């Protein structure tokens, strides 16, 4: 290959698996794992920034990640059944997740079930959790797509563009059996870049408009599906078609419409969180001084409140019912010789 040809195309790996003794290290799995770690890290930071407890995202991820992987695999098998159950298919290959084949919409659906289980144990509403994890999820997708590059799969149609991708036919052992002629659209790269753009867009939108009530997650779905639709149209791997569109294009369309309906029919700003004495998470929905929870410990009435970080000029209000009564008595007492005292 000449220097000019090298500069006019992108290479692909000739192997997707390495062996650490008897242990195979598969690039696809490592990319998925890296994406999960980034998503957990970013989501934990975002949760704590809202007042949530550290470590809660990890607890939720213990439920969400396995459910998401299983859901992603089920979606892939259902939408690509011929390879597993068609003529000459191998049904047991459906369990070989390391060979690639995860459907993002199955991952979202399965992950949502797992996240709901984990979040319910702490009292965190699923819509609030969705807003928190959305940027991390789409960054995880950006990283995970590089697993397709290692596997030399899910590329697009042939192209003469300078960034056309060289593709290898890969064997079951994860090694190249030869390079295919021509160059192809690197759809994995298109989607990875698009996902990074979506993540930045979500962070900017939340900062500018203080969106809450699940609308950041709805924005994620809408923005991702717009990019996925045109990227999907470039792909040439086998897929079921209906009315001229691939199944994943129809899925993207349905998800976009559903997310748009949610975005337009729900209202709410970015939710602040607080942790009650029993360790459950409560949502501050009604402004800076809205009480979170009231708990009785002996004869003491404990009320939690929060001052919105954006309201720098807000004056602190009474922190207990007795202080409120005391303040009222003090303002109506005229001619008092002594300084006001706080009631016990």
Short mmCIF file of N, CA, C and O in Angstrom, two decimals, residues 148-254:
data_model
loop_
_atom_site.label_atom_id
_atom_site.label_comp_id
_atom_site.label_asym_id
_atom_site.label_seq_id
_atom_site.Cartn_x
_atom_site.Cartn_y
_atom_site.Cartn_z
N UNK A 148 -17.27 -2.15 17.58
CA UNK A 148 -17.62 -2.55 16.22
C UNK A 148 -16.44 -2.37 15.26
O UNK A 148 -16.29 -3.12 14.30
N UNK A 149 -15.62 -1.36 15.53
CA UNK A 149 -14.42 -1.16 14.72
C UNK A 149 -13.46 -2.34 14.87
O UNK A 149 -12.95 -2.87 13.89
N UNK A 150 -13.24 -2.76 16.10
CA UNK A 150 -12.37 -3.91 16.33
C UNK A 150 -12.93 -5.17 15.68
O UNK A 150 -12.19 -6.00 15.16
N UNK A 151 -14.24 -5.32 15.70
CA UNK A 151 -14.88 -6.50 15.12
C UNK A 151 -15.05 -6.41 13.61
O UNK A 151 -15.52 -7.35 12.97
N UNK A 152 -14.70 -5.23 13.01
CA UNK A 152 -14.90 -5.03 11.57
C UNK A 152 -16.34 -5.32 11.16
O UNK A 152 -16.61 -6.07 10.22
N UNK A 153 -17.27 -4.68 11.84
CA UNK A 153 -18.69 -4.93 11.58
C UNK A 153 -19.48 -3.62 11.54
O UNK A 153 -19.00 -2.58 11.99
N UNK A 154 -20.67 -3.71 11.02
CA UNK A 154 -21.63 -2.60 10.97
C UNK A 154 -21.08 -1.38 10.23
O UNK A 154 -21.33 -0.25 10.61
N UNK A 155 -20.34 -1.62 9.16
CA UNK A 155 -19.84 -0.52 8.34
C UNK A 155 -20.89 -0.18 7.28
O UNK A 155 -21.89 -0.90 7.09
N UNK A 156 -20.66 0.92 6.59
CA UNK A 156 -21.63 1.38 5.61
C UNK A 156 -21.30 0.96 4.20
O UNK A 156 -20.47 0.07 3.96
N UNK A 157 -21.93 1.61 3.25
CA UNK A 157 -21.73 1.28 1.84
C UNK A 157 -20.35 1.76 1.38
O UNK A 157 -19.66 2.50 2.08
N UNK A 158 -19.96 1.32 0.20
CA UNK A 158 -18.65 1.71 -0.33
C UNK A 158 -18.61 3.21 -0.59
O UNK A 158 -19.61 3.83 -0.96
N UNK A 159 -17.43 3.78 -0.38
CA UNK A 159 -17.25 5.21 -0.60
C UNK A 159 -15.82 5.48 -1.05
O UNK A 159 -14.89 4.70 -0.73
N UNK A 160 -15.63 6.57 -1.79
CA UNK A 160 -14.29 6.99 -2.20
C UNK A 160 -13.81 8.17 -1.38
O UNK A 160 -12.78 8.77 -1.70
N UNK A 161 -14.53 8.51 -0.32
CA UNK A 161 -14.13 9.62 0.54
C UNK A 161 -12.79 9.32 1.22
O UNK A 161 -12.46 8.15 1.45
N UNK A 162 -12.02 10.35 1.55
CA UNK A 162 -10.69 10.12 2.13
C UNK A 162 -10.72 9.33 3.44
O UNK A 162 -9.71 8.73 3.80
N UNK A 163 -11.85 9.41 4.15
CA UNK A 163 -11.96 8.67 5.41
C UNK A 163 -12.67 7.33 5.24
O UNK A 163 -13.16 6.74 6.20
N UNK A 164 -12.71 6.82 4.03
CA UNK A 164 -13.27 5.49 3.81
C UNK A 164 -12.53 4.45 4.64
O UNK A 164 -11.31 4.54 4.87
N UNK A 165 -13.24 3.45 5.10
CA UNK A 165 -12.71 2.45 6.03
C UNK A 165 -12.30 1.18 5.31
O UNK A 165 -13.06 0.61 4.53
N UNK A 166 -11.07 0.73 5.57
CA UNK A 166 -10.65 -0.59 5.13
C UNK A 166 -11.24 -1.63 6.07
O UNK A 166 -11.21 -1.47 7.29
N UNK A 167 -11.78 -2.72 5.53
CA UNK A 167 -12.49 -3.70 6.34
C UNK A 167 -11.89 -5.09 6.12
O UNK A 167 -11.56 -5.46 4.99
N UNK A 168 -11.77 -5.85 7.19
CA UNK A 168 -11.28 -7.23 7.13
C UNK A 168 -12.43 -8.21 7.37
O UNK A 168 -13.34 -7.93 8.16
N UNK A 169 -12.39 -9.32 6.70
CA UNK A 169 -13.29 -10.43 7.02
C UNK A 169 -12.71 -11.13 8.24
O UNK A 169 -11.57 -11.61 8.20
N UNK A 170 -13.47 -11.16 9.31
CA UNK A 170 -12.96 -11.67 10.58
C UNK A 170 -13.44 -13.10 10.82
O UNK A 170 -14.61 -13.43 10.58
N UNK A 171 -12.55 -13.94 11.31
CA UNK A 171 -12.91 -15.31 11.64
C UNK A 171 -13.48 -15.41 13.04
O UNK A 171 -13.49 -14.44 13.82
N UNK A 172 -13.94 -16.61 13.39
CA UNK A 172 -14.53 -16.83 14.71
C UNK A 172 -13.50 -16.65 15.82
O UNK A 172 -13.87 -16.40 16.97
N UNK A 173 -12.21 -16.75 15.50
CA UNK A 173 -11.16 -16.59 16.49
C UNK A 173 -10.78 -15.12 16.69
O UNK A 173 -9.85 -14.79 17.43
N UNK A 174 -11.51 -14.22 16.01
CA UNK A 174 -11.23 -12.80 16.17
C UNK A 174 -10.04 -12.32 15.39
O UNK A 174 -9.47 -11.27 15.72
N UNK A 175 -9.63 -13.04 14.34
CA UNK A 175 -8.48 -12.65 13.55
C UNK A 175 -8.88 -12.50 12.08
O UNK A 175 -9.80 -13.15 11.60
N UNK A 176 -8.16 -11.64 11.39
CA UNK A 176 -8.47 -11.34 10.00
C UNK A 176 -8.23 -12.55 9.10
O UNK A 176 -7.22 -13.25 9.23
N UNK A 177 -9.16 -12.76 8.17
CA UNK A 177 -8.99 -13.79 7.14
C UNK A 177 -8.72 -13.16 5.77
O UNK A 177 -8.73 -13.84 4.76
N UNK A 178 -8.50 -11.84 5.78
CA UNK A 178 -8.23 -11.16 4.52
C UNK A 178 -8.97 -9.83 4.45
O UNK A 178 -10.01 -9.65 5.09
N UNK A 179 -8.45 -8.92 3.70
CA UNK A 179 -9.04 -7.58 3.57
C UNK A 179 -10.01 -7.53 2.41
O UNK A 179 -9.76 -8.06 1.33
N UNK A 180 -11.15 -6.91 2.63
CA UNK A 180 -12.15 -6.75 1.58
C UNK A 180 -11.70 -5.67 0.60
O UNK A 180 -11.01 -4.71 0.99
N UNK A 181 -12.07 -5.78 -0.66
CA UNK A 181 -11.71 -4.74 -1.63
C UNK A 181 -12.52 -3.46 -1.37
O UNK A 181 -13.65 -3.51 -0.89
N UNK A 182 -11.92 -2.33 -1.71
CA UNK A 182 -12.63 -1.06 -1.57
C UNK A 182 -12.58 -0.50 -0.17
O UNK A 182 -11.99 -1.08 0.76
N UNK A 183 -13.21 0.65 0.00
CA UNK A 183 -13.33 1.29 1.32
C UNK A 183 -14.80 1.61 1.57
O UNK A 183 -15.58 1.80 0.64
N UNK A 184 -15.16 1.71 2.85
CA UNK A 184 -16.57 1.79 3.25
C UNK A 184 -16.78 2.92 4.26
O UNK A 184 -15.86 3.33 4.97
N UNK A 185 -18.02 3.39 4.32
CA UNK A 185 -18.36 4.42 5.30
C UNK A 185 -18.11 3.88 6.72
O UNK A 185 -18.65 2.83 7.09
N UNK A 186 -17.33 4.59 7.53
CA UNK A 186 -17.09 4.15 8.92
C UNK A 186 -18.26 4.57 9.81
O UNK A 186 -18.15 5.52 10.60
N UNK A 187 -19.36 3.88 9.69
CA UNK A 187 -20.56 4.29 10.42
C UNK A 187 -20.36 4.24 11.93
O UNK A 187 -21.00 4.99 12.67
N UNK A 188 -19.46 3.36 12.40
CA UNK A 188 -19.17 3.33 13.83
C UNK A 188 -18.60 4.69 14.26
O UNK A 188 -18.92 5.20 15.34
N UNK A 189 -17.74 5.27 13.42
CA UNK A 189 -17.11 6.55 13.73
C UNK A 189 -18.12 7.68 13.66
O UNK A 189 -18.12 8.58 14.52
N UNK A 190 -18.99 7.65 12.65
CA UNK A 190 -20.04 8.66 12.55
C UNK A 190 -20.89 8.68 13.82
O UNK A 190 -21.18 9.73 14.38
N UNK A 191 -21.30 7.48 14.25
CA UNK A 191 -22.16 7.42 15.42
C UNK A 191 -21.43 7.81 16.69
O UNK A 191 -21.99 8.46 17.58
N UNK A 192 -20.15 7.43 16.79
CA UNK A 192 -19.38 7.80 17.97
C UNK A 192 -19.26 9.31 18.09
O UNK A 192 -19.47 9.88 19.18
N UNK A 193 -18.94 9.97 16.99
CA UNK A 193 -18.84 11.43 17.01
C UNK A 193 -20.18 12.06 17.32
O UNK A 193 -20.28 13.01 18.11
N UNK A 194 -21.23 11.54 16.71
CA UNK A 194 -22.57 12.08 16.95
C UNK A 194 -22.95 11.95 18.43
O UNK A 194 -23.52 12.88 19.01
N UNK A 195 -22.61 10.85 19.05
CA UNK A 195 -22.95 10.65 20.46
C UNK A 195 -22.22 11.64 21.36
O UNK A 195 -22.79 12.14 22.34
N UNK A 196 -20.96 11.94 21.05
CA UNK A 196 -20.23 12.95 21.82
C UNK A 196 -20.90 14.32 21.67
O UNK A 196 -21.06 15.06 22.65
N UNK A 197 -21.31 14.65 20.45
CA UNK A 197 -22.01 15.92 20.21
C UNK A 197 -23.31 15.97 21.02
O UNK A 197 -23.64 16.99 21.63
N UNK A 198 -24.06 14.88 21.03
CA UNK A 198 -25.31 14.83 21.78
C UNK A 198 -25.05 15.03 23.27
O UNK A 198 -25.78 15.75 23.95
N UNK A 199 -24.01 14.40 23.82
CA UNK A 199 -23.68 14.55 25.24
C UNK A 199 -23.40 16.01 25.58
O UNK A 199 -23.89 16.54 26.58
N UNK A 200 -22.61 16.68 24.74
CA UNK A 200 -22.31 18.09 24.97
C UNK A 200 -23.56 18.95 24.86
O UNK A 200 -23.76 19.90 25.64
N UNK A 201 -24.42 18.61 23.90
CA UNK A 201 -25.68 19.33 23.74
C UNK A 201 -26.57 19.20 24.97
O UNK A 201 -27.16 20.17 25.44
N UNK A 202 -26.66 18.00 25.53
CA UNK A 202 -27.49 17.79 26.72
C UNK A 202 -26.98 18.60 27.91
O UNK A 202 -27.76 19.21 28.64
N UNK A 203 -25.68 18.60 28.11
CA UNK A 203 -25.11 19.35 29.23
C UNK A 203 -25.36 20.84 29.06
O UNK A 203 -25.68 21.54 30.03
N UNK A 204 -25.23 21.34 27.83
CA UNK A 204 -25.46 22.76 27.57
C UNK A 204 -26.94 23.11 27.73
O UNK A 204 -27.29 24.16 28.30
N UNK A 205 -27.83 22.24 27.23
CA UNK A 205 -29.27 22.50 27.33
C UNK A 205 -29.72 22.52 28.77
O UNK A 205 -30.54 23.37 29.18
N UNK A 206 -29.22 21.61 29.57
CA UNK A 206 -29.60 21.58 30.99
C UNK A 206 -29.12 22.83 31.71
O UNK A 206 -29.83 23.38 32.55
N UNK A 207 -27.92 23.28 31.39
CA UNK A 207 -27.37 24.46 32.04
C UNK A 207 -28.15 25.72 31.65
O UNK A 207 -28.37 26.61 32.47
N UNK A 208 -28.57 25.80 30.40
CA UNK A 208 -29.23 27.00 29.90
C UNK A 208 -30.69 27.06 30.31
O UNK A 208 -31.20 28.12 30.69
N UNK A 209 -31.41 25.93 30.22
CA UNK A 209 -32.85 25.94 30.41
C UNK A 209 -33.32 25.24 31.70
O UNK A 209 -34.51 25.25 32.00
N UNK A 210 -32.42 24.64 32.48
CA UNK A 210 -32.79 23.98 33.73
C UNK A 210 -33.90 22.96 33.53
O UNK A 210 -34.86 22.89 34.29
N UNK A 211 -33.79 22.16 32.50
CA UNK A 211 -34.83 21.18 32.18
C UNK A 211 -34.84 20.05 33.20
O UNK A 211 -33.79 19.57 33.63
N UNK A 212 -36.03 19.61 33.57
CA UNK A 212 -36.17 18.48 34.47
C UNK A 212 -37.37 17.64 34.08
O UNK A 212 -37.85 17.70 32.95
N UNK A 213 -37.87 16.84 35.00
CA UNK A 213 -39.06 16.01 34.79
C UNK A 213 -38.89 15.02 33.64
O UNK A 213 -39.83 14.71 32.92
N UNK A 214 -37.66 14.54 33.43
CA UNK A 214 -37.42 13.57 32.38
C UNK A 214 -37.17 14.17 31.02
O UNK A 214 -36.98 13.44 30.04
N UNK A 215 -37.13 15.50 30.92
CA UNK A 215 -37.00 16.12 29.59
C UNK A 215 -35.58 16.09 29.06
O UNK A 215 -35.38 16.15 27.84
N UNK A 216 -34.57 16.01 29.91
CA UNK A 216 -33.21 15.84 29.42
C UNK A 216 -33.07 14.46 28.77
O UNK A 216 -32.46 14.30 27.71
N UNK A 217 -33.66 13.45 29.40
CA UNK A 217 -33.63 12.11 28.80
C UNK A 217 -34.40 12.10 27.49
O UNK A 217 -33.98 11.45 26.52
N UNK A 218 -35.53 12.81 27.43
CA UNK A 218 -36.30 12.89 26.19
C UNK A 218 -35.48 13.57 25.10
O UNK A 218 -35.50 13.14 23.93
N UNK A 219 -34.73 14.62 25.46
CA UNK A 219 -33.87 15.28 24.49
C UNK A 219 -32.80 14.33 23.97
O UNK A 219 -32.45 14.34 22.78
N UNK A 220 -32.26 13.52 24.88
CA UNK A 220 -31.26 12.52 24.48
C UNK A 220 -31.84 11.58 23.43
O UNK A 220 -31.21 11.33 22.39
N UNK A 221 -33.02 11.07 23.68
CA UNK A 221 -33.63 10.13 22.74
C UNK A 221 -33.87 10.80 21.39
O UNK A 221 -33.56 10.24 20.33
N UNK A 222 -34.41 12.02 21.42
CA UNK A 222 -34.68 12.71 20.16
C UNK A 222 -33.40 13.00 19.38
O UNK A 222 -33.32 12.76 18.18
N UNK A 223 -32.40 13.54 20.07
CA UNK A 223 -31.16 13.90 19.39
C UNK A 223 -30.44 12.67 18.86
O UNK A 223 -29.93 12.66 17.73
N UNK A 224 -30.40 11.62 19.65
CA UNK A 224 -29.71 10.40 19.21
C UNK A 224 -30.40 9.78 18.00
O UNK A 224 -29.75 9.37 17.04
N UNK A 225 -31.72 9.72 18.02
CA UNK A 225 -32.45 9.06 16.93
C UNK A 225 -32.32 9.83 15.63
O UNK A 225 -32.34 9.23 14.55
N UNK A 226 -32.19 11.16 15.69
CA UNK A 226 -31.99 11.94 14.47
C UNK A 226 -30.70 11.51 13.79
O UNK A 226 -30.66 11.26 12.57
N UNK A 227 -29.63 11.39 14.56
CA UNK A 227 -28.37 10.94 13.99
C UNK A 227 -28.41 9.49 13.59
O UNK A 227 -27.88 9.11 12.53
N UNK A 228 -29.03 8.67 14.41
CA UNK A 228 -29.06 7.23 14.13
C UNK A 228 -29.81 6.94 12.84
O UNK A 228 -29.46 6.01 12.09
N UNK A 229 -30.83 7.74 12.53
CA UNK A 229 -31.64 7.48 11.34
C UNK A 229 -30.79 7.59 10.08
O UNK A 229 -30.83 6.70 9.22
N UNK A 230 -30.00 8.66 9.94
CA UNK A 230 -29.23 8.80 8.70
C UNK A 230 -28.01 7.88 8.69
O UNK A 230 -27.60 7.41 7.63
N UNK A 231 -27.46 7.59 9.87
CA UNK A 231 -26.34 6.64 9.93
C UNK A 231 -26.82 5.24 9.57
O UNK A 231 -26.16 4.50 8.83
N UNK A 232 -27.99 4.87 10.09
CA UNK A 232 -28.56 3.56 9.79
C UNK A 232 -28.80 3.39 8.30
O UNK A 232 -28.64 2.31 7.74
N UNK A 233 -29.16 4.48 7.65
CA UNK A 233 -29.45 4.42 6.21
C UNK A 233 -28.21 4.10 5.39
O UNK A 233 -28.32 3.61 4.26
N UNK A 234 -27.02 4.36 5.95
CA UNK A 234 -25.78 4.08 5.24
C UNK A 234 -25.33 2.63 5.38
O UNK A 234 -24.52 2.16 4.58
N UNK A 235 -25.81 1.95 6.41
CA UNK A 235 -25.31 0.62 6.70
C UNK A 235 -25.79 -0.40 5.66
O UNK A 235 -26.88 -0.28 5.10
N UNK A 236 -24.95 -1.43 5.44
CA UNK A 236 -25.28 -2.45 4.44
C UNK A 236 -25.36 -3.84 5.05
O UNK A 236 -25.49 -4.82 4.31
N UNK A 237 -25.25 -3.95 6.40
CA UNK A 237 -25.41 -5.26 7.00
C UNK A 237 -26.86 -5.70 6.88
O UNK A 237 -27.77 -4.88 6.68
N UNK A 238 -27.08 -6.99 6.98
CA UNK A 238 -28.42 -7.54 6.80
C UNK A 238 -29.38 -7.00 7.86
O UNK A 238 -29.03 -6.88 9.04
N UNK A 239 -30.58 -6.66 7.43
CA UNK A 239 -31.60 -6.14 8.35
C UNK A 239 -32.96 -6.32 7.70
O UNK A 239 -33.09 -6.37 6.48
N UNK A 240 -33.98 -6.42 8.53
CA UNK A 240 -35.35 -6.50 8.03
C UNK A 240 -35.80 -5.12 7.56
O UNK A 240 -35.47 -4.10 8.17
N UNK A 241 -36.54 -5.08 6.46
CA UNK A 241 -37.03 -3.83 5.90
C UNK A 241 -38.56 -3.83 5.88
O UNK A 241 -39.20 -4.86 5.61
N UNK A 242 -39.12 -2.67 6.17
CA UNK A 242 -40.56 -2.47 6.09
C UNK A 242 -40.81 -1.15 5.40
O UNK A 242 -40.30 -0.10 5.83
N UNK A 243 -41.58 -1.19 4.32
CA UNK A 243 -41.93 0.02 3.57
C UNK A 243 -40.68 0.83 3.20
O UNK A 243 -40.66 2.06 3.28
N UNK A 244 -39.64 0.11 2.82
CA UNK A 244 -38.43 0.77 2.34
C UNK A 244 -37.45 1.22 3.41
O UNK A 244 -36.39 1.75 3.07
N UNK A 245 -37.76 1.03 4.68
CA UNK A 245 -36.87 1.45 5.76
C UNK A 245 -36.43 0.24 6.58
O UNK A 245 -37.16 -0.74 6.72
N UNK A 246 -35.21 0.32 7.09
CA UNK A 246 -34.73 -0.74 7.98
C UNK A 246 -35.49 -0.70 9.31
O UNK A 246 -36.01 0.34 9.73
N UNK A 247 -35.54 -1.85 9.99
CA UNK A 247 -36.28 -1.94 11.24
C UNK A 247 -35.78 -0.91 12.26
O UNK A 247 -36.58 -0.27 12.95
N UNK A 248 -34.45 -0.73 12.34
CA UNK A 248 -33.92 0.22 13.30
C UNK A 248 -34.30 1.66 12.97
O UNK A 248 -34.39 2.51 13.88
N UNK A 249 -34.53 1.95 11.70
CA UNK A 249 -35.00 3.28 11.33
C UNK A 249 -36.43 3.50 11.82
O UNK A 249 -36.76 4.59 12.32
N UNK A 250 -37.27 2.49 11.69
CA UNK A 250 -38.63 2.59 12.23
C UNK A 250 -38.61 2.72 13.76
O UNK A 250 -39.37 3.50 14.34
N UNK A 251 -37.74 1.96 14.38
CA UNK A 251 -37.62 2.04 15.84
C UNK A 251 -37.19 3.45 16.26
O UNK A 251 -37.73 4.01 17.23
N UNK A 252 -36.23 4.02 15.55
CA UNK A 252 -35.79 5.38 15.85
C UNK A 252 -36.93 6.37 15.70
O UNK A 252 -37.09 7.29 16.51
N UNK A 253 -37.74 6.20 14.65
CA UNK A 253 -38.86 7.11 14.42
C UNK A 253 -39.88 7.03 15.55
O UNK A 253 -40.34 8.06 16.06
N UNK A 254 -40.22 5.81 15.95
CA UNK A 254 -41.18 5.63 17.03
C UNK A 254 -40.65 6.23 18.34
O UNK A 254 -41.37 6.92 19.07
#
